[in-house]
Tab-separated table of C-alpha atoms in Angstrom:
chain	number	residue	atom	x	y	z
A	1	MET	CA	31.236	92.879	97.709
A	2	ASP	CA	34.602	94.548	97.787
A	3	ASN	CA	34.331	97.958	99.509
A	4	PRO	CA	37.007	100.456	98.281
A	5	ALA	CA	36.613	102.669	101.334
A	6	ARG	CA	37.004	99.683	103.661
A	7	ARG	CA	40.033	98.479	101.668
A	8	GLN	CA	41.631	101.916	101.822
A	9	PHE	CA	41.037	102.064	105.570
A	10	PHE	CA	42.835	98.781	106.168
A	11	LYS	CA	45.633	99.829	103.827
A	12	THR	CA	46.111	103.072	105.738
A	13	SER	CA	45.986	101.212	109.041
A	14	LEU	CA	48.676	98.791	107.901
A	15	ILE	CA	50.917	101.663	106.843
A	16	ALA	CA	50.350	103.359	110.190
A	17	THR	CA	51.178	100.143	112.019
A	18	ALA	CA	54.406	99.812	110.066
A	19	LEU	CA	55.366	103.391	110.847
A	20	SER	CA	54.620	102.923	114.514
A	21	VAL	CA	57.267	100.276	114.955
A	22	LEU	CA	60.057	102.220	113.261
A	23	PRO	CA	62.752	103.208	115.753
A	24	SER	CA	62.769	106.911	116.665
A	25	SER	CA	66.398	107.135	115.583
A	26	LEU	CA	65.397	106.155	112.041
A	27	LEU	CA	62.622	108.754	111.949
A	28	ALA	CA	65.006	111.417	113.284
A	29	ALA	CA	67.560	110.534	110.603
A	30	SER	CA	65.187	111.880	107.950
A	31	ARG	CA	65.269	115.388	109.424
A	32	GLN	CA	67.144	118.218	107.711
A	33	ALA	CA	69.613	120.500	109.452
A	34	LEU	CA	68.069	123.823	110.424
A	35	ARG	CA	68.671	126.612	107.949
A	36	ILE	CA	69.983	129.708	109.729
A	37	PRO	CA	68.979	132.951	107.952
A	38	PRO	CA	71.963	135.091	106.866
A	39	LEU	CA	73.029	137.717	109.402
A	40	LEU	CA	73.312	141.394	108.479
A	41	GLU	CA	75.061	142.990	111.432
A	42	THR	CA	75.195	146.729	110.998
A	43	ARG	CA	77.259	149.200	113.001
A	44	ARG	CA	78.062	152.874	112.611
A	45	GLY	CA	75.607	153.418	109.816
A	46	LYS	CA	76.553	150.518	107.556
A	47	PRO	CA	73.716	150.323	104.988
A	48	ILE	CA	71.211	147.457	104.970
A	49	PHE	CA	70.063	146.320	101.519
A	50	LEU	CA	66.756	144.451	101.279
A	51	SER	CA	65.582	143.464	97.807
A	52	LEU	CA	62.056	142.007	97.703
A	53	ASP	CA	62.431	139.110	95.270
A	54	SER	CA	60.709	136.137	93.704
A	55	VAL	CA	62.961	133.094	94.174
A	56	GLN	CA	63.009	129.320	93.704
A	57	TYR	CA	63.061	127.244	96.894
A	58	PRO	CA	62.142	123.624	97.818
A	59	LEU	CA	59.481	123.772	100.541
A	60	GLU	CA	58.881	120.130	99.660
A	61	HIS	CA	62.181	118.262	99.515
A	62	GLY	CA	63.439	118.112	95.925
A	63	LYS	CA	60.649	120.302	94.478
A	64	ASN	CA	61.748	123.846	93.661
A	65	VAL	CA	58.809	126.253	93.541
A	66	GLU	CA	58.359	130.005	93.347
A	67	VAL	CA	58.282	131.741	96.704
A	68	TRP	CA	59.148	135.257	97.856
A	69	GLY	CA	61.911	136.564	100.043
A	70	PHE	CA	64.789	138.989	100.202
A	71	ASN	CA	68.160	139.270	98.514
A	72	GLY	CA	67.619	136.143	96.447
A	73	HIS	CA	66.701	133.927	99.419
A	74	TYR	CA	63.450	132.554	100.794
A	75	LEU	CA	62.549	134.680	103.839
A	76	GLY	CA	64.751	137.573	104.898
A	77	PRO	CA	68.126	137.936	106.585
A	78	THR	CA	68.311	138.593	110.309
A	79	ILE	CA	69.249	142.202	110.953
A	80	LYS	CA	71.240	142.857	114.119
A	81	ILE	CA	71.832	146.401	115.333
A	82	ARG	CA	72.757	148.141	118.580
A	83	GLN	CA	70.892	150.739	120.571
A	84	GLY	CA	72.223	154.178	119.658
A	85	ASP	CA	73.024	153.294	116.036
A	86	PHE	CA	71.165	154.272	112.864
A	87	ALA	CA	69.600	151.744	110.503
A	88	LYS	CA	70.220	152.917	106.927
A	89	LEU	CA	67.652	150.770	105.150
A	90	ASN	CA	67.555	150.358	101.392
A	91	TYR	CA	64.396	148.615	100.145
A	92	ARG	CA	64.003	147.650	96.486
A	93	ASN	CA	60.845	145.990	95.168
A	94	THR	CA	61.483	143.603	92.251
A	95	LEU	CA	58.048	141.959	92.614
A	96	SER	CA	55.144	142.628	90.261
A	97	GLN	CA	52.892	144.150	92.928
A	98	ALA	CA	53.097	146.957	95.449
A	99	VAL	CA	54.125	146.045	99.007
A	100	CYS	CA	53.837	147.958	102.286
A	101	MET	CA	56.553	146.847	104.716
A	102	THR	CA	56.780	147.397	108.465
A	103	ILE	CA	59.105	146.362	111.283
A	104	GLN	CA	56.829	145.087	114.038
A	105	GLY	CA	58.171	146.037	117.454
A	106	LEU	CA	60.659	148.654	116.278
A	107	GLN	CA	60.035	151.933	118.072
A	108	ALA	CA	60.238	154.594	115.371
A	109	SER	CA	57.973	157.185	113.767
A	110	GLY	CA	55.299	156.184	111.279
A	111	GLU	CA	57.135	158.001	108.496
A	112	LEU	CA	60.277	155.893	109.038
A	113	LEU	CA	58.599	152.542	109.729
A	114	GLY	CA	56.723	152.583	106.443
A	115	GLY	CA	53.490	150.729	107.067
A	116	VAL	CA	50.234	151.202	105.179
A	117	GLY	CA	51.098	154.794	104.257
A	118	ARG	CA	54.214	153.831	102.295
A	119	ALA	CA	53.482	151.490	99.385
A	120	LEU	CA	56.628	150.333	97.618
A	121	GLN	CA	55.656	150.088	93.956
A	122	PRO	CA	57.259	147.580	91.542
A	123	LYS	CA	60.857	148.590	90.678
A	124	GLU	CA	60.692	151.341	93.314
A	125	THR	CA	63.307	151.914	96.026
A	126	TRP	CA	62.996	153.547	99.437
A	127	SER	CA	65.808	154.410	101.866
A	128	PRO	CA	64.709	155.497	105.362
A	129	ILE	CA	67.286	156.166	108.094
A	130	ILE	CA	65.937	154.930	111.443
A	131	PRO	CA	67.503	155.866	114.804
A	132	ILE	CA	67.579	152.872	117.156
A	133	THR	CA	66.609	154.140	120.595
A	134	GLN	CA	64.950	151.171	122.278
A	135	PRO	CA	66.496	148.611	124.650
A	136	ALA	CA	67.350	145.040	123.611
A	137	SER	CA	64.459	143.346	121.844
A	138	THR	CA	63.528	140.892	119.102
A	139	CYS	CA	61.408	142.386	116.305
A	140	TRP	CA	60.322	141.180	112.877
A	141	TYR	CA	59.602	142.682	109.472
A	142	HIS	CA	56.783	141.697	107.110
A	143	SER	CA	54.095	142.981	104.765
A	144	VAL	CA	51.219	145.127	106.048
A	145	SER	CA	49.651	145.952	102.667
A	146	LEU	CA	45.964	146.698	103.156
A	147	ALA	CA	43.826	143.686	102.155
A	148	ASN	CA	46.958	141.822	100.984
A	149	SER	CA	49.248	141.459	104.017
A	150	ALA	CA	48.368	137.796	104.634
A	151	TYR	CA	49.195	136.619	101.114
A	152	GLN	CA	52.433	138.619	100.865
A	153	THR	CA	53.653	137.545	104.302
A	154	TYR	CA	52.677	133.915	103.597
A	155	ARG	CA	54.699	133.917	100.371
A	156	GLY	CA	57.842	134.709	102.372
A	157	LEU	CA	58.185	138.457	103.047
A	158	VAL	CA	59.308	137.794	106.622
A	159	GLY	CA	62.511	138.382	108.564
A	160	MET	CA	63.851	138.983	112.075
A	161	TRP	CA	65.391	142.053	113.720
A	162	ILE	CA	67.595	141.868	116.809
A	163	VAL	CA	68.315	144.997	118.846
A	164	GLU	CA	71.125	144.783	121.386
A	165	ASP	CA	72.038	147.167	124.205
A	166	PRO	CA	74.853	147.312	126.795
A	167	GLN	CA	72.859	145.220	129.283
A	168	SER	CA	72.208	142.402	126.826
A	169	LEU	CA	75.825	142.394	125.647
A	170	LYS	CA	77.144	142.112	129.230
A	171	SER	CA	74.489	139.693	130.496
A	172	GLY	CA	76.444	136.503	129.873
A	173	LEU	CA	73.540	135.083	127.870
A	174	PRO	CA	74.304	132.861	124.855
A	175	HIS	CA	74.989	135.260	121.992
A	176	LYS	CA	76.721	133.345	119.154
A	177	TYR	CA	74.271	133.717	116.299
A	178	GLY	CA	73.275	130.390	114.797
A	179	VAL	CA	75.407	128.471	117.342
A	180	ASN	CA	73.766	128.961	120.741
A	181	ASP	CA	71.578	132.001	119.924
A	182	ILE	CA	69.109	130.565	117.424
A	183	PRO	CA	66.513	132.474	115.337
A	184	LEU	CA	63.309	130.502	114.685
A	185	ILE	CA	60.584	131.811	112.345
A	186	LEU	CA	57.397	129.730	112.624
A	187	GLN	CA	54.924	129.436	109.732
A	188	ASP	CA	52.160	126.944	109.052
A	189	MET	CA	51.358	126.165	105.408
A	190	ARG	CA	49.487	123.951	102.997
A	191	LEU	CA	51.196	122.611	99.878
A	192	ASN	CA	49.836	120.950	96.760
A	193	THR	CA	51.368	117.866	95.169
A	194	GLN	CA	53.917	120.011	93.303
A	195	GLY	CA	55.069	121.615	96.552
A	196	LEU	CA	53.431	125.002	95.868
A	197	GLN	CA	51.904	127.029	98.695
A	198	LEU	CA	48.109	126.844	98.800
A	199	PHE	CA	46.254	129.966	99.885
A	200	GLN	CA	42.602	130.967	99.893
A	201	PRO	CA	41.841	134.675	100.419
A	202	ASN	CA	38.814	136.275	102.067
A	203	GLN	CA	38.731	133.785	104.940
A	204	ASN	CA	38.594	134.595	108.654
A	205	ALA	CA	41.575	132.367	109.408
A	206	PHE	CA	44.242	130.298	107.735
A	207	LEU	CA	45.422	127.105	109.420
A	208	GLY	CA	48.009	125.077	107.561
A	209	ASN	CA	48.625	121.407	108.267
A	210	ARG	CA	52.409	121.609	107.973
A	211	LEU	CA	54.752	123.520	110.274
A	212	PHE	CA	57.802	125.213	108.771
A	213	VAL	CA	60.670	126.698	110.777
A	214	ASN	CA	63.031	128.961	108.846
A	215	GLY	CA	61.489	127.384	105.759
A	216	GLN	CA	61.964	123.727	106.804
A	217	GLU	CA	59.803	121.028	108.348
A	218	ALA	CA	60.843	119.419	111.637
A	219	PRO	CA	64.546	120.381	111.383
A	220	TYR	CA	67.365	119.511	113.785
A	221	LEU	CA	70.345	121.516	114.995
A	222	ASN	CA	73.630	120.326	116.475
A	223	VAL	CA	74.494	122.638	119.358
A	224	PRO	CA	77.363	122.757	121.871
A	225	ARG	CA	76.411	121.254	125.211
A	226	GLY	CA	75.417	123.977	127.658
A	227	TRP	CA	72.709	126.652	127.557
A	228	VAL	CA	70.948	127.480	124.299
A	229	ARG	CA	68.962	130.643	123.608
A	230	LEU	CA	66.006	130.345	121.231
A	231	ARG	CA	64.460	133.470	119.676
A	232	LEU	CA	61.026	132.608	118.294
A	233	VAL	CA	58.790	134.682	116.014
A	234	ASN	CA	55.268	133.484	115.266
A	235	ALA	CA	54.962	134.544	111.623
A	236	SER	CA	51.907	132.339	111.028
A	237	LEU	CA	48.853	134.055	109.633
A	238	SER	CA	46.336	132.900	112.257
A	239	ARG	CA	47.641	129.970	114.320
A	240	HIS	CA	48.875	130.302	117.884
A	241	TYR	CA	51.168	127.637	119.342
A	242	GLU	CA	51.541	126.069	122.755
A	243	LEU	CA	55.254	125.267	122.963
A	244	ARG	CA	56.959	122.746	125.246
A	245	LEU	CA	59.891	120.312	125.302
A	246	ASP	CA	59.022	116.700	124.563
A	247	ASP	CA	60.840	115.372	127.644
A	248	ASP	CA	58.963	117.844	129.880
A	249	ARG	CA	62.108	119.593	131.076
A	250	ASP	CA	61.972	123.219	132.230
A	251	MET	CA	62.363	126.205	129.937
A	252	ARG	CA	63.277	129.709	131.072
A	253	LEU	CA	61.442	132.637	129.523
A	254	ILE	CA	63.759	135.665	129.590
A	255	ALA	CA	62.190	138.105	127.115
A	256	THR	CA	59.112	138.842	125.033
A	257	ASP	CA	58.361	141.318	122.243
A	258	GLN	CA	59.894	144.492	123.651
A	259	GLY	CA	62.567	143.252	126.018
A	260	PHE	CA	63.601	141.360	129.125
A	261	LEU	CA	61.453	140.262	132.021
A	262	PRO	CA	62.680	141.447	135.442
A	263	GLN	CA	63.830	137.869	136.005
A	264	ALA	CA	63.659	134.578	134.152
A	265	LYS	CA	60.390	132.695	134.489
A	266	ILE	CA	60.627	128.898	134.747
A	267	LEU	CA	57.851	127.148	132.846
A	268	LYS	CA	56.866	123.914	131.159
A	269	SER	CA	54.906	125.434	128.283
A	270	ILE	CA	54.079	128.810	126.752
A	271	VAL	CA	51.546	130.060	124.216
A	272	LEU	CA	52.812	132.133	121.296
A	273	ALA	CA	50.254	134.229	119.396
A	274	PRO	CA	50.703	135.530	115.841
A	275	SER	CA	53.255	138.401	115.855
A	276	GLU	CA	54.514	137.545	119.351
A	277	ARG	CA	58.200	136.964	119.992
A	278	ILE	CA	59.835	135.214	122.919
A	279	GLU	CA	63.332	134.279	124.044
A	280	LEU	CA	63.799	130.945	125.809
A	281	LEU	CA	66.813	129.471	127.586
A	282	ILE	CA	67.170	125.676	127.376
A	283	ASP	CA	69.595	123.776	129.628
A	284	LEU	CA	71.464	121.177	127.563
A	285	ASN	CA	74.296	120.552	130.016
A	286	GLU	CA	72.946	117.056	130.572
A	287	GLY	CA	70.658	114.637	128.783
A	288	GLU	CA	70.182	113.571	125.200
A	289	ASN	CA	68.417	115.072	122.213
A	290	VAL	CA	65.275	117.050	122.974
A	291	ARG	CA	62.539	118.389	120.728
A	292	LEU	CA	60.706	121.683	121.039
A	293	ILE	CA	57.150	120.838	119.983
A	294	ALA	CA	53.863	122.643	119.353
A	295	GLY	CA	51.042	121.026	121.322
A	296	GLU	CA	51.101	117.733	123.166
A	297	LYS	CA	53.737	115.043	122.851
A	298	ARG	CA	52.661	112.360	120.400
A	299	ASP	CA	53.121	108.671	121.134
A	300	VAL	CA	52.654	105.542	119.018
A	301	LEU	CA	48.904	105.660	119.574
A	302	TYR	CA	48.747	109.056	117.835
A	303	ILE	CA	49.585	107.442	114.479
A	304	PHE	CA	46.264	105.572	114.679
A	305	THR	CA	44.162	108.437	116.065
A	306	SER	CA	45.635	110.855	113.505
A	307	LEU	CA	43.666	109.030	110.807
A	308	PHE	CA	40.587	110.723	112.255
A	309	ALA	CA	42.215	114.009	113.269
A	310	ASP	CA	41.040	117.451	112.194
A	311	GLU	CA	42.373	118.398	108.766
A	312	ASN	CA	43.880	121.562	110.304
A	313	GLU	CA	46.026	119.587	112.732
A	314	LEU	CA	49.765	119.693	112.093
A	315	VAL	CA	51.123	116.571	110.428
A	316	ASP	CA	54.365	116.915	112.422
A	317	ASN	CA	54.364	119.178	115.474
A	318	THR	CA	58.165	119.310	115.827
A	319	VAL	CA	59.523	122.853	115.904
A	320	LEU	CA	63.184	121.906	116.334
A	321	GLU	CA	65.180	118.926	117.559
A	322	LEU	CA	68.221	120.038	119.566
A	323	ARG	CA	71.166	117.636	119.465
A	324	PRO	CA	73.808	118.573	122.072
A	325	GLU	CA	77.425	117.687	121.316
A	326	GLY	CA	80.600	117.548	123.380
A	327	LEU	CA	81.168	117.810	127.114
A	328	ALA	CA	79.582	120.346	129.399
A	329	SER	CA	81.955	123.165	130.276
A	330	VAL	CA	82.669	123.874	133.927
A	331	PHE	CA	81.710	127.479	133.111
A	332	SER	CA	78.442	126.633	131.420
A	333	LYS	CA	76.173	126.649	134.470
A	334	GLN	CA	73.773	129.564	133.974
A	335	ALA	CA	72.878	131.580	137.050
A	336	GLU	CA	69.289	132.818	137.224
A	337	PRO	CA	69.541	135.994	135.116
A	338	GLN	CA	68.255	139.301	136.459
A	339	PHE	CA	67.491	142.241	134.160
A	340	ASN	CA	67.046	145.942	134.694
A	341	THR	CA	63.751	147.119	133.195
A	342	ASP	CA	61.502	150.116	133.739
A	343	ALA	CA	58.381	148.087	132.975
A	344	VAL	CA	57.112	147.727	136.564
A	345	ALA	CA	57.701	151.420	137.348
A	346	ASN	CA	55.516	152.390	134.376
A	347	LEU	CA	52.516	150.629	135.911
A	348	ALA	CA	52.120	153.804	137.989
A	349	ASN	CA	51.939	156.110	134.951
A	350	LYS	CA	49.125	158.628	134.823
A	351	VAL	CA	46.373	157.373	132.530
A	352	VAL	CA	45.056	160.197	130.335
A	353	GLN	CA	42.316	158.207	128.608
A	354	GLU	CA	40.574	154.847	128.738
A	355	ARG	CA	39.279	153.048	125.647
A	356	HIS	CA	37.535	149.760	124.909
A	357	PHE	CA	37.995	147.812	121.690
A	358	HIS	CA	35.920	144.731	120.892
A	359	PHE	CA	37.057	142.523	118.014
A	360	ASP	CA	34.573	140.292	116.221
A	361	VAL	CA	36.445	137.324	114.731
A	362	ASN	CA	33.391	136.353	112.655
A	363	THR	CA	32.699	139.671	110.914
A	364	GLY	CA	36.129	141.324	111.163
A	365	MET	CA	34.570	144.384	112.762
A	366	VAL	CA	36.020	146.532	115.549
A	367	ASN	CA	33.438	147.941	117.968
A	368	ASP	CA	30.738	146.762	115.527
A	369	LYS	CA	32.157	148.848	112.670
A	370	HIS	CA	33.935	147.832	109.489
A	371	PHE	CA	37.320	149.310	108.619
A	372	ASP	CA	37.227	152.872	107.304
A	373	PRO	CA	40.500	154.675	106.468
A	374	LYS	CA	38.811	157.908	107.549
A	375	ARG	CA	38.147	156.496	111.025
A	376	VAL	CA	41.321	157.269	112.990
A	377	THR	CA	42.196	156.782	116.670
A	378	ASN	CA	44.121	159.822	117.912
A	379	ALA	CA	46.543	159.683	120.841
A	380	LYS	CA	48.875	162.250	122.387
A	381	LEU	CA	52.638	161.811	122.272
A	382	ASN	CA	54.359	160.828	125.560
A	383	THR	CA	51.138	159.810	127.290
A	384	THR	CA	49.745	156.541	128.629
A	385	GLU	CA	46.257	155.175	127.977
A	386	ARG	CA	44.390	152.188	129.393
A	387	TRP	CA	42.859	149.956	126.743
A	388	THR	CA	40.454	147.105	127.442
A	389	LEU	CA	40.564	144.510	124.660
A	390	THR	CA	37.873	141.883	124.189
A	391	ALA	CA	37.129	139.369	121.445
A	392	ASN	CA	34.438	136.764	120.801
A	393	GLY	CA	37.098	134.186	119.917
A	394	ALA	CA	40.815	133.641	120.366
A	395	MET	CA	42.666	136.333	118.396
A	396	GLY	CA	46.143	137.794	118.318
A	397	PHE	CA	46.398	141.581	118.797
A	398	ARG	CA	49.268	143.892	117.879
A	399	ILE	CA	50.072	147.590	117.819
A	400	GLN	CA	52.713	149.367	115.738
A	401	GLY	CA	55.021	152.152	116.897
A	402	ALA	CA	53.909	151.885	120.529
A	403	LYS	CA	54.308	149.443	123.401
A	404	PHE	CA	52.178	148.265	126.276
A	405	LEU	CA	52.138	146.546	129.648
A	406	ILE	CA	49.525	143.908	130.437
A	407	GLU	CA	47.684	144.851	133.633
A	408	SER	CA	45.281	141.938	133.801
A	409	ILE	CA	43.883	139.000	131.854
A	410	ASP	CA	40.218	138.165	132.470
A	411	ASP	CA	40.387	140.566	135.452
A	412	THR	CA	43.271	138.637	137.056
A	413	PRO	CA	46.205	141.004	137.712
A	414	ILE	CA	49.614	140.136	136.265
A	415	GLU	CA	52.350	139.321	138.779
A	416	GLN	CA	54.980	142.083	138.919
A	417	SER	CA	57.717	139.535	138.189
A	418	GLU	CA	56.031	138.935	134.812
A	419	VAL	CA	55.472	142.558	133.787
A	420	VAL	CA	57.274	143.228	130.505
A	421	TRP	CA	56.942	145.614	127.569
A	422	LYS	CA	54.997	144.080	124.679
A	423	ASP	CA	53.398	144.993	121.380
A	424	SER	CA	51.470	141.754	120.684
A	425	VAL	CA	49.227	139.538	122.806
A	426	LEU	CA	46.662	136.757	122.539
A	427	ILE	CA	43.098	137.774	123.433
A	428	LYS	CA	40.954	134.938	124.768
A	429	GLY	CA	38.249	136.906	126.499
A	430	LYS	CA	39.468	140.150	128.083
A	431	VAL	CA	42.905	141.760	128.303
A	432	GLN	CA	43.586	145.119	129.968
A	433	ILE	CA	46.744	146.959	128.887
A	434	LEU	CA	48.572	150.246	129.498
A	435	VAL	CA	49.686	151.687	126.156
A	436	LYS	CA	52.601	154.141	126.054
A	437	PHE	CA	53.014	156.403	123.025
A	438	GLU	CA	56.607	157.515	122.472
A	439	GLN	CA	56.680	157.769	118.662
A	440	MET	CA	54.831	160.088	116.281
A	441	SER	CA	52.632	159.160	113.352
A	442	SER	CA	50.428	161.176	111.011
A	443	ASN	CA	47.410	160.830	108.748
A	444	ASN	CA	49.761	160.220	105.825
A	445	HIS	CA	51.903	157.734	107.778
A	446	PRO	CA	49.678	156.195	110.476
A	447	PHE	CA	50.381	153.257	112.742
A	448	LEU	CA	48.116	150.196	112.726
A	449	PHE	CA	46.586	148.309	115.623
A	450	GLY	CA	44.165	145.418	115.750
A	451	SER	CA	44.208	141.791	114.705
A	452	SER	CA	47.577	140.089	114.238
A	453	ASN	CA	45.617	137.310	112.534
A	454	LEU	CA	46.501	138.714	109.113
A	455	MET	CA	43.485	137.068	107.481
A	456	LEU	CA	41.204	139.097	109.777
A	457	ALA	CA	43.407	142.164	109.371
A	458	ASP	CA	42.929	141.991	105.598
A	459	LYS	CA	39.169	141.823	106.148
A	460	GLY	CA	39.392	145.079	108.113
A	461	CYS	CA	39.803	144.002	111.749
A	462	ILE	CA	42.239	146.881	112.272
A	463	ARG	CA	42.273	150.592	113.078
A	464	LEU	CA	44.590	153.438	112.097
A	465	LEU	CA	46.446	155.257	114.880
A	466	VAL	CA	47.772	158.812	114.744
A	467	VAL	CA	50.066	159.981	117.561
A	468	GLN	CA	50.770	163.745	117.752
């Protein structure tokens, strides 16, 4: 008797066999060039206009669908500003629902950041003026609407901020936006046959099976031969990524959420949790094309084993294929960069209070309690506290309007050469941090801290923070 399941299996196997013998050059030829988000570089108070819009965009090639973004584009423009300037923001909500926006990583008061205390109603505008006081860093803006942040961020309310300071401008690092200083916004999604985003609320996690970077799958970028700087934001709702280069060459980590490391760290791979940002230097002076990938390198055998893979596994784990062009310049050799940072010195700060927060990734509770807007964590301005963070499963953590240093992970102290200011981290067991409060918030305009898995955050795995 003819077995349809058996017939389908052999059919799928034959297709996989055919794909496995295609030359890699032919597969690479199907890639699209990386889309670079528009740059809004503001100086001396030049206003920044951000209109929250519904737009048409082809997530699936050739299939325009409704997504969200800013200024008529899917996703938002990259905003670049210098330390000492003022950001004159002008938000306008053209969507049909209220949105609470924040700028994760930006060090400003709760009243100016927005957050859960500042809902932008449909057709409403809001124009805060934010002083930029922090050192060089890569931040990102997105929705933090209570119980709706995951859906609104997933639809496309995401963009990158870049803060520069005199040290970063004089460092000699690659700095030509979109040429050798590349913004990369990572999102995993699920699409239906029409190319529309699939989303199911009220879940503990969302894991898409397709990886999008700046709104594209497995893109490539032609870059001048030499050193390339990649700025990565994990804007996925729940997924964390282990990033590496497919030819196993070294990468240099130079910065995380809140600024530079004391010196570049040479590594083969790095894990990026939701809300985390990193800056990597890649040496393309020699060699051929190289791919930044999420997870392990896949060989021909993977095409067969993928038939039985978990449905949450990424169909294509390529983040970006870098294609170097031209000859290496005699001036392109990058010395090991050194950066001035006060991070290590702040390890000796006086600790005024110690707290423990346990996050339950199954129930969404914090310290065995559900979210209550009347339950507020109070901290004192210009003080340092020691927080011990634990979770019963892998979970991203983030804090708004403050910054922290990681003291230890699973009771193993962090090397001083790796101490850096952060605002987001992956918890896989126990993480001990020193939190510094330099910005004010209030009961009307509180900061948030808790899960950076936005699905869990919407279920209440967060707390409100008031700094006075």
